[in-house]
């Protein structure tokens, strides 16, 4: 693949690219760019994670070296997302890091993305080093409280009196680019202010700035806002069973003709169509006899178009003939326009999304059900808040007689002992 095609693959379907020329130069030099994508193990990962994880497939196909950062220290710093006590949260973060790795590996396997080409790193493995700590101090010497608060506004939860821990978050994320030796960092567009923060302040402590690539955010199922791990009503977890997926999709905000802040419609654009395209690309590469980076994947690997759809279709809205029959699409724009023109009823769109989503989640749920270690980690990482603590056993009281002359009967005269009846009768003394 020539440099131009590699670059096109790296940046396709992204919402924004900062520093793209630096990536082009690396490709022109015949080198493989290095990138990292990080996630803080807080709430349970939701279906919005399919957006960056699917994009990572494009990076691997373009020979980008990808590091997955499990940002456990960042999770600890953002303690406002937790209702647990500090000591409990320290232990939870460790289990949640393990849980996240299980989830991410399962998603990659289900999509056919080779995990052997990914490098997983835990933040605490390098963020506690002397060198990192000193660079963090240098960063703090250059960054004002206002700078730090503004940088983390979209990512770190803040109140009127933000904790110092949350203000450290953006600077550390910038330093991670240096210590993970990446050429670009990849993340959601909600992290744009942190990326600008990194580009501004890394050169001030002697490090070159990196490029930054951003995917769009999937809106939540409720009206307005992004899909968030901390808002159970806005998201669908990657392990939610089919009946829960059905209930959540059914109650999602999806007003007829409204293409703004429409969760189900945006999910088709950001997740289902890219995965359909990924599967079509794999089929085409194998049909042409060429090498493909992608593996087989798990579960139903067909696109989200009906079997009788025209060639090249990537999504189908199934409807009875009395309602106009099924609609097949080769791109999102046509689907979006039909929904805006009210040619697609919200109920039909929701039904298509529910079916596709349950197909997508089935192999992930199966991996979880077959993995006892993952199940154990899940119980410890996300304990049931309604579970009753085991009742404490009452200590059995043992009677200990008081010593002679003590106790409540100590002042009573001692009564002479009576013969028991089994004792031998006294014998007369010999004269």
CSV table of C-alpha atoms in Angstrom, one decimal, residues 67 72 134 239 253 294:
chain,number,residue,atom,x,y,z
A,67,UNK,CA,-0.7,0.6,22.0
A,72,UNK,CA,-5.6,3.0,35.9
A,134,UNK,CA,9.8,14.8,37.5
A,239,UNK,CA,-22.7,-7.5,28.1
A,253,UNK,CA,-35.1,9.1,21.8
A,294,UNK,CA,-8.1,-9.0,9.6
